[in-house]
Amino acid sequence: MSLINGLDASADWVAKDMEAMLRECDALIASKDEHFARLAAGVEKLQAEMDQISRERAVVVADREKAEQVLRTFHEAVEEGKGLRQSRGRAQSRLRVVPAVPESAPADHGAADAPRAGVKEEAPATSISAAGDSDAVVRVTGERSVAVMRIVTSDPDRSWTPRDIAVRLEGQDQGGDHAAQSRARALLDSLAKRGALVKRREGDDRRCVFRLAAAWEAA
């Protein structure tokens, strides 16, 4: 609504013009409010997405740190295993079995060294007194191997058969099992190769037995 040139505005015309202006302002305010509401909703949705992404990132970062720690521990274990194997190789290269000197050894060493007739031994027996020489101490590794050495040491003068060891390791019921005796024989053979035991054959049936050969310690 506008005035005609050269005419003064009347009170009625001014009132109507102001009412029209109010309606225009109300419509404009409503439009701005609607626009603001849309923007606020968008900001809220965007903030929610940002929070979700932030939480997911934190989970991934924690997983990465765990994986890095596992990898570091694995590398350390590998290096430790390499060092242990190398030290075991050096220690085994220094091992030697020192025969025990009998208390009633004759003065004539030539006679003492002569083999007894009818007795066949694969290696000379030794006594625990050899522990006085640090090089004679055989280091035994492995839980079952250590268990076998403890059994043999409990009666060092006894000749142990694979069945005897199987009974002690796996019980009376399992001791007669062929597989149990085979496992026991494998352990005894391994310890004999290390020098901790001596392997021989005894009796008319020439059965294979094992005896304590050297001082030992669990590695």
PDB file of C-alpha atoms in Angstrom:
ATOM      1  CA  MET A   1       0.000   0.000   0.000  1.00  0.00           C
ATOM      2  CA  SER A   2       1.423   3.410  -0.981  1.00  0.00           C
ATOM      3  CA  LEU A   3       0.293   6.990  -0.953  1.00  0.00           C
ATOM      4  CA  ILE A   4      -0.834   8.940  -4.047  1.00  0.00           C
ATOM      5  CA  ASN A   5       1.610  11.711  -4.847  1.00  0.00           C
ATOM      6  CA  GLY A   6       0.581  15.071  -3.357  1.00  0.00           C
ATOM      7  CA  LEU A   7      -1.912  13.606  -0.813  1.00  0.00           C
ATOM      8  CA  ASP A   8      -1.481  13.384   2.972  1.00  0.00           C
ATOM      9  CA  ALA A   9      -1.795  10.031   4.672  1.00  0.00           C
ATOM     10  CA  SER A  10      -5.013   9.596   6.616  1.00  0.00           C
ATOM     11  CA  ALA A  11      -5.178   7.804   9.935  1.00  0.00           C
ATOM     12  CA  ASP A  12      -7.162   4.920   8.409  1.00  0.00           C
ATOM     13  CA  TRP A  13      -4.653   4.430   5.662  1.00  0.00           C
ATOM     14  CA  VAL A  14      -1.708   4.417   8.097  1.00  0.00           C
ATOM     15  CA  ALA A  15      -3.417   1.833  10.307  1.00  0.00           C
ATOM     16  CA  LYS A  16      -4.041  -0.495   7.398  1.00  0.00           C
ATOM     17  CA  ASP A  17      -0.464  -0.075   6.194  1.00  0.00           C
ATOM     18  CA  MET A  18       0.918  -0.988   9.628  1.00  0.00           C
ATOM     19  CA  GLU A  19      -1.313  -4.083   9.802  1.00  0.00           C
ATOM     20  CA  ALA A  20       0.007  -5.207   6.422  1.00  0.00           C
ATOM     21  CA  MET A  21       3.570  -4.642   7.622  1.00  0.00           C
ATOM     22  CA  LEU A  22       2.903  -6.748  10.734  1.00  0.00           C
ATOM     23  CA  ARG A  23       1.671  -9.628   8.582  1.00  0.00           C
ATOM     24  CA  GLU A  24       4.750  -9.384   6.368  1.00  0.00           C
ATOM     25  CA  CYS A  25       7.045  -9.405   9.403  1.00  0.00           C
ATOM     26  CA  ASP A  26       5.210 -12.361  10.957  1.00  0.00           C
ATOM     27  CA  ALA A  27       5.552 -14.359   7.743  1.00  0.00           C
ATOM     28  CA  LEU A  28       9.240 -13.513   7.497  1.00  0.00           C
ATOM     29  CA  ILE A  29       9.868 -14.450  11.140  1.00  0.00           C
ATOM     30  CA  ALA A  30       8.082 -17.786  10.659  1.00  0.00           C
ATOM     31  CA  SER A  31      10.212 -18.476   7.601  1.00  0.00           C
ATOM     32  CA  LYS A  32      13.419 -17.684   9.505  1.00  0.00           C
ATOM     33  CA  ASP A  33      12.318 -19.850  12.442  1.00  0.00           C
ATOM     34  CA  GLU A  34      11.671 -22.765  10.120  1.00  0.00           C
ATOM     35  CA  HIS A  35      15.066 -22.303   8.467  1.00  0.00           C
ATOM     36  CA  PHE A  36      16.777 -22.115  11.870  1.00  0.00           C
ATOM     37  CA  ALA A  37      15.018 -25.298  13.021  1.00  0.00           C
ATOM     38  CA  ARG A  38      16.221 -27.152   9.917  1.00  0.00           C
ATOM     39  CA  LEU A  39      19.785 -25.968  10.522  1.00  0.00           C
ATOM     40  CA  ALA A  40      19.633 -26.948  14.211  1.00  0.00           C
ATOM     41  CA  ALA A  41      18.382 -30.418  13.310  1.00  0.00           C
ATOM     42  CA  GLY A  42      21.214 -30.788  10.822  1.00  0.00           C
ATOM     43  CA  VAL A  43      23.777 -29.667  13.394  1.00  0.00           C
ATOM     44  CA  GLU A  44      22.387 -32.137  15.973  1.00  0.00           C
ATOM     45  CA  LYS A  45      22.535 -34.991  13.463  1.00  0.00           C
ATOM     46  CA  LEU A  46      26.056 -34.010  12.447  1.00  0.00           C
ATOM     47  CA  GLN A  47      27.139 -33.852  16.112  1.00  0.00           C
ATOM     48  CA  ALA A  48      25.690 -37.331  16.714  1.00  0.00           C
ATOM     49  CA  GLU A  49      27.599 -38.687  13.716  1.00  0.00           C
ATOM     50  CA  MET A  50      30.787 -37.029  14.945  1.00  0.00           C
ATOM     51  CA  ASP A  51      30.342 -38.588  18.402  1.00  0.00           C
ATOM     52  CA  GLN A  52      29.765 -42.039  16.871  1.00  0.00           C
ATOM     53  CA  ILE A  53      32.834 -41.738  14.655  1.00  0.00           C
ATOM     54  CA  SER A  54      34.886 -40.607  17.646  1.00  0.00           C
ATOM     55  CA  ARG A  55      33.821 -43.678  19.673  1.00  0.00           C
ATOM     56  CA  GLU A  56      34.581 -46.040  16.784  1.00  0.00           C
ATOM     57  CA  ARG A  57      37.994 -44.450  16.322  1.00  0.00           C
ATOM     58  CA  ALA A  58      38.774 -44.935  20.015  1.00  0.00           C
ATOM     59  CA  VAL A  59      37.972 -48.659  19.703  1.00  0.00           C
ATOM     60  CA  VAL A  60      40.226 -49.009  16.659  1.00  0.00           C
ATOM     61  CA  VAL A  61      43.064 -47.182  18.439  1.00  0.00           C
ATOM     62  CA  ALA A  62      42.758 -49.534  21.435  1.00  0.00           C
ATOM     63  CA  ASP A  63      42.795 -52.584  19.135  1.00  0.00           C
ATOM     64  CA  ARG A  64      45.893 -51.276  17.377  1.00  0.00           C
ATOM     65  CA  GLU A  65      47.706 -50.782  20.675  1.00  0.00           C
ATOM     66  CA  LYS A  66      46.833 -54.339  21.724  1.00  0.00           C
ATOM     67  CA  ALA A  67      48.034 -55.743  18.402  1.00  0.00           C
ATOM     68  CA  GLU A  68      51.254 -53.756  18.687  1.00  0.00           C
ATOM     69  CA  GLN A  69      51.817 -55.099  22.215  1.00  0.00           C
ATOM     70  CA  VAL A  70      51.173 -58.693  21.084  1.00  0.00           C
ATOM     71  CA  LEU A  71      53.589 -58.294  18.193  1.00  0.00           C
ATOM     72  CA  ARG A  72      56.240 -56.786  20.477  1.00  0.00           C
ATOM     73  CA  THR A  73      55.814 -59.643  22.986  1.00  0.00           C
ATOM     74  CA  PHE A  74      56.036 -62.187  20.175  1.00  0.00           C
ATOM     75  CA  HIS A  75      59.292 -60.724  18.873  1.00  0.00           C
ATOM     76  CA  GLU A  76      60.725 -60.657  22.396  1.00  0.00           C
ATOM     77  CA  ALA A  77      59.743 -64.307  22.916  1.00  0.00           C
ATOM     78  CA  VAL A  78      61.363 -65.300  19.614  1.00  0.00           C
ATOM     79  CA  GLU A  79      64.587 -63.531  20.528  1.00  0.00           C
ATOM     80  CA  GLU A  80      64.539 -65.118  23.994  1.00  0.00           C
ATOM     81  CA  GLY A  81      63.988 -68.541  22.430  1.00  0.00           C
ATOM     82  CA  LYS A  82      66.911 -68.018  20.058  1.00  0.00           C
ATOM     83  CA  GLY A  83      69.159 -67.040  22.943  1.00  0.00           C
ATOM     84  CA  LEU A  84      68.044 -70.039  25.008  1.00  0.00           C
ATOM     85  CA  ARG A  85      68.698 -72.437  22.145  1.00  0.00           C
ATOM     86  CA  GLN A  86      72.137 -70.940  21.541  1.00  0.00           C
ATOM     87  CA  SER A  87      73.031 -71.146  25.236  1.00  0.00           C
ATOM     88  CA  ARG A  88      71.785 -74.752  25.359  1.00  0.00           C
ATOM     89  CA  GLY A  89      73.954 -75.578  22.357  1.00  0.00           C
ATOM     90  CA  ARG A  90      77.029 -74.105  24.046  1.00  0.00           C
ATOM     91  CA  ALA A  91      76.257 -75.849  27.334  1.00  0.00           C
ATOM     92  CA  GLN A  92      75.787 -79.257  25.698  1.00  0.00           C
ATOM     93  CA  SER A  93      79.063 -78.907  23.832  1.00  0.00           C
ATOM     94  CA  ARG A  94      80.842 -78.702  27.202  1.00  0.00           C
ATOM     95  CA  LEU A  95      79.155 -81.718  28.796  1.00  0.00           C
ATOM     96  CA  ARG A  96      81.220 -84.794  29.573  1.00  0.00           C
ATOM     97  CA  VAL A  97      80.615 -87.847  31.726  1.00  0.00           C
ATOM     98  CA  VAL A  98      83.218 -88.545  34.412  1.00  0.00           C
ATOM     99  CA  PRO A  99      83.301 -92.189  35.571  1.00  0.00           C
ATOM    100  CA  ALA A 100      83.166 -92.665  39.323  1.00  0.00           C
ATOM    101  CA  VAL A 101      86.236 -94.103  41.029  1.00  0.00           C
ATOM    102  CA  PRO A 102      85.304 -97.189  43.115  1.00  0.00           C
ATOM    103  CA  GLU A 103      86.340 -96.973  46.780  1.00  0.00           C
ATOM    104  CA  SER A 104      87.976-100.395  46.617  1.00  0.00           C
ATOM    105  CA  ALA A 105      89.878 -99.689  43.385  1.00  0.00           C
ATOM    106  CA  PRO A 106      93.027-101.883  43.111  1.00  0.00           C
ATOM    107  CA  ALA A 107      96.462-100.295  42.970  1.00  0.00           C
ATOM    108  CA  ASP A 108      97.117-101.882  39.582  1.00  0.00           C
ATOM    109  CA  HIS A 109      95.359 -99.612  37.128  1.00  0.00           C
ATOM    110  CA  GLY A 110      95.911-102.023  34.280  1.00  0.00           C
ATOM    111  CA  ALA A 111      93.959-104.709  36.094  1.00  0.00           C
ATOM    112  CA  ALA A 112      91.255-102.245  37.054  1.00  0.00           C
ATOM    113  CA  ASP A 113      90.784-101.189  33.433  1.00  0.00           C
ATOM    114  CA  ALA A 114      90.393-104.761  32.147  1.00  0.00           C
ATOM    115  CA  PRO A 115      86.771-105.559  31.186  1.00  0.00           C
ATOM    116  CA  ARG A 116      84.940-108.203  33.156  1.00  0.00           C
ATOM    117  CA  ALA A 117      84.234-111.389  31.257  1.00  0.00           C
ATOM    118  CA  GLY A 118      80.660-111.902  30.120  1.00  0.00           C
ATOM    119  CA  VAL A 119      79.521-108.343  30.884  1.00  0.00           C
ATOM    120  CA  LYS A 120      78.634-106.025  28.001  1.00  0.00           C
ATOM    121  CA  GLU A 121      78.061-102.352  28.727  1.00  0.00           C
ATOM    122  CA  GLU A 122      77.294 -99.532  26.318  1.00  0.00           C
ATOM    123  CA  ALA A 123      78.794 -96.864  28.596  1.00  0.00           C
ATOM    124  CA  PRO A 124      80.485 -96.825  31.998  1.00  0.00           C
ATOM    125  CA  ALA A 125      78.292 -96.168  35.032  1.00  0.00           C
ATOM    126  CA  THR A 126      78.911 -93.027  37.028  1.00  0.00           C
ATOM    127  CA  SER A 127      77.987 -91.945  40.523  1.00  0.00           C
ATOM    128  CA  ILE A 128      76.467 -88.743  41.819  1.00  0.00           C
ATOM    129  CA  SER A 129      79.825 -87.874  43.357  1.00  0.00           C
ATOM    130  CA  ALA A 130      80.786 -86.607  39.918  1.00  0.00           C
ATOM    131  CA  ALA A 131      78.899 -83.431  40.800  1.00  0.00           C
ATOM    132  CA  GLY A 132      82.127 -82.152  42.236  1.00  0.00           C
ATOM    133  CA  ASP A 133      83.178 -81.373  38.666  1.00  0.00           C
ATOM    134  CA  SER A 134      80.950 -78.614  37.297  1.00  0.00           C
ATOM    135  CA  ASP A 135      81.481 -79.885  33.728  1.00  0.00           C
ATOM    136  CA  ALA A 136      79.961 -83.269  34.663  1.00  0.00           C
ATOM    137  CA  VAL A 137      76.601 -81.820  35.683  1.00  0.00           C
ATOM    138  CA  VAL A 138      74.096 -82.615  32.934  1.00  0.00           C
ATOM    139  CA  ARG A 139      71.354 -80.013  32.536  1.00  0.00           C
ATOM    140  CA  VAL A 140      68.025 -81.701  31.811  1.00  0.00           C
ATOM    141  CA  THR A 141      65.179 -79.836  30.120  1.00  0.00           C
ATOM    142  CA  GLY A 142      61.581 -80.841  29.616  1.00  0.00           C
ATOM    143  CA  GLU A 143      59.000 -81.615  32.285  1.00  0.00           C
ATOM    144  CA  ARG A 144      58.793 -85.347  31.512  1.00  0.00           C
ATOM    145  CA  SER A 145      62.559 -85.734  31.178  1.00  0.00           C
ATOM    146  CA  VAL A 146      63.053 -84.081  34.574  1.00  0.00           C
ATOM    147  CA  ALA A 147      60.380 -86.398  36.024  1.00  0.00           C
ATOM    148  CA  VAL A 148      62.251 -89.447  34.653  1.00  0.00           C
ATOM    149  CA  MET A 149      65.539 -88.260  36.174  1.00  0.00           C
ATOM    150  CA  ARG A 150      63.883 -87.774  39.553  1.00  0.00           C
ATOM    151  CA  ILE A 151      62.488 -91.303  39.400  1.00  0.00           C
ATOM    152  CA  VAL A 152      65.896 -92.774  38.524  1.00  0.00           C
ATOM    153  CA  THR A 153      67.655 -90.680  41.177  1.00  0.00           C
ATOM    154  CA  SER A 154      65.271 -91.971  43.836  1.00  0.00           C
ATOM    155  CA  ASP A 155      67.050 -95.368  43.499  1.00  0.00           C
ATOM    156  CA  PRO A 156      70.352 -94.674  41.689  1.00  0.00           C
ATOM    157  CA  ASP A 157      71.669 -98.246  42.049  1.00  0.00           C
ATOM    158  CA  ARG A 158      68.657 -99.774  40.343  1.00  0.00           C
ATOM    159  CA  SER A 159      68.516-100.841  36.703  1.00  0.00           C
ATOM    160  CA  TRP A 160      65.384 -99.221  35.292  1.00  0.00           C
ATOM    161  CA  THR A 161      63.405-100.670  32.392  1.00  0.00           C
ATOM    162  CA  PRO A 162      61.073 -98.658  30.142  1.00  0.00           C
ATOM    163  CA  ARG A 163      58.157-100.469  31.790  1.00  0.00           C
ATOM    164  CA  ASP A 164      59.321 -99.378  35.255  1.00  0.00           C
ATOM    165  CA  ILE A 165      59.416 -95.750  34.137  1.00  0.00           C
ATOM    166  CA  ALA A 166      56.053 -96.026  32.342  1.00  0.00           C
ATOM    167  CA  VAL A 167      54.416 -97.320  35.534  1.00  0.00           C
ATOM    168  CA  ARG A 168      55.875 -94.457  37.572  1.00  0.00           C
ATOM    169  CA  LEU A 169      54.946 -91.803  34.984  1.00  0.00           C
ATOM    170  CA  GLU A 170      51.516 -92.983  33.856  1.00  0.00           C
ATOM    171  CA  GLY A 171      50.324 -95.284  36.627  1.00  0.00           C
ATOM    172  CA  GLN A 172      50.055 -99.023  37.120  1.00  0.00           C
ATOM    173  CA  ASP A 173      47.118 -99.367  34.738  1.00  0.00           C
ATOM    174  CA  GLN A 174      48.909 -97.635  31.860  1.00  0.00           C
ATOM    175  CA  GLY A 175      52.388 -98.985  32.602  1.00  0.00           C
ATOM    176  CA  GLY A 176      51.809-102.221  30.728  1.00  0.00           C
ATOM    177  CA  ASP A 177      50.581-100.425  27.627  1.00  0.00           C
ATOM    178  CA  HIS A 178      52.962-100.753  24.688  1.00  0.00           C
ATOM    179  CA  ALA A 179      52.526 -97.107  23.693  1.00  0.00           C
ATOM    180  CA  ALA A 180      53.316 -95.945  27.252  1.00  0.00           C
ATOM    181  CA  GLN A 181      56.469 -98.071  27.305  1.00  0.00           C
ATOM    182  CA  SER A 182      57.499 -96.706  23.906  1.00  0.00           C
ATOM    183  CA  ARG A 183      57.150 -93.149  25.214  1.00  0.00           C
ATOM    184  CA  ALA A 184      59.186 -94.034  28.282  1.00  0.00           C
ATOM    185  CA  ARG A 185      61.892 -95.685  26.134  1.00  0.00           C
ATOM    186  CA  ALA A 186      62.132 -92.566  23.946  1.00  0.00           C
ATOM    187  CA  LEU A 187      62.674 -90.408  27.051  1.00  0.00           C
ATOM    188  CA  LEU A 188      65.298 -92.805  28.433  1.00  0.00           C
ATOM    189  CA  ASP A 189      67.152 -93.011  25.106  1.00  0.00           C
ATOM    190  CA  SER A 190      67.207 -89.217  24.867  1.00  0.00           C
ATOM    191  CA  LEU A 191      68.630 -88.901  28.381  1.00  0.00           C
ATOM    192  CA  ALA A 192      71.223 -91.569  27.622  1.00  0.00           C
ATOM    193  CA  LYS A 193      72.347 -89.616  24.569  1.00  0.00           C
ATOM    194  CA  ARG A 194      72.774 -86.521  26.747  1.00  0.00           C
ATOM    195  CA  GLY A 195      74.962 -88.514  29.142  1.00  0.00           C
ATOM    196  CA  ALA A 196      72.577 -88.365  32.101  1.00  0.00           C
ATOM    197  CA  LEU A 197      71.864 -92.118  31.937  1.00  0.00           C
ATOM    198  CA  VAL A 198      73.826 -95.171  30.826  1.00  0.00           C
ATOM    199  CA  LYS A 199      72.146 -97.809  28.699  1.00  0.00           C
ATOM    200  CA  ARG A 200      73.079-101.478  28.959  1.00  0.00           C
ATOM    201  CA  ARG A 201      71.721-104.993  28.549  1.00  0.00           C
ATOM    202  CA  GLU A 202      71.370-107.360  31.452  1.00  0.00           C
ATOM    203  CA  GLY A 203      70.141-110.874  32.187  1.00  0.00           C
ATOM    204  CA  ASP A 204      69.806-113.964  30.054  1.00  0.00           C
ATOM    205  CA  ASP A 205      67.215-112.232  27.897  1.00  0.00           C
ATOM    206  CA  ARG A 206      69.600-109.304  27.360  1.00  0.00           C
ATOM    207  CA  ARG A 207      66.863-106.826  28.245  1.00  0.00           C
ATOM    208  CA  CYS A 208      67.623-103.138  27.868  1.00  0.00           C
ATOM    209  CA  VAL A 209      67.983-101.240  31.159  1.00  0.00           C
ATOM    210  CA  PHE A 210      69.084 -97.760  32.168  1.00  0.00           C
ATOM    211  CA  ARG A 211      71.091 -96.554  35.172  1.00  0.00           C
ATOM    212  CA  LEU A 212      72.125 -93.167  36.521  1.00  0.00           C
ATOM    213  CA  ALA A 213      75.301 -92.053  34.756  1.00  0.00           C
ATOM    214  CA  ALA A 214      76.074 -88.534  35.954  1.00  0.00           C
ATOM    215  CA  ALA A 215      75.085 -85.766  38.291  1.00  0.00           C
ATOM    216  CA  TRP A 216      72.293 -83.659  36.802  1.00  0.00           C
ATOM    217  CA  GLU A 217      70.146 -80.649  37.408  1.00  0.00           C
ATOM    218  CA  ALA A 218      66.888 -79.358  35.990  1.00  0.00           C
ATOM    219  CA  ALA A 219      67.479 -76.559  33.501  1.00  0.00           C
TER     220      ALA A 219
END
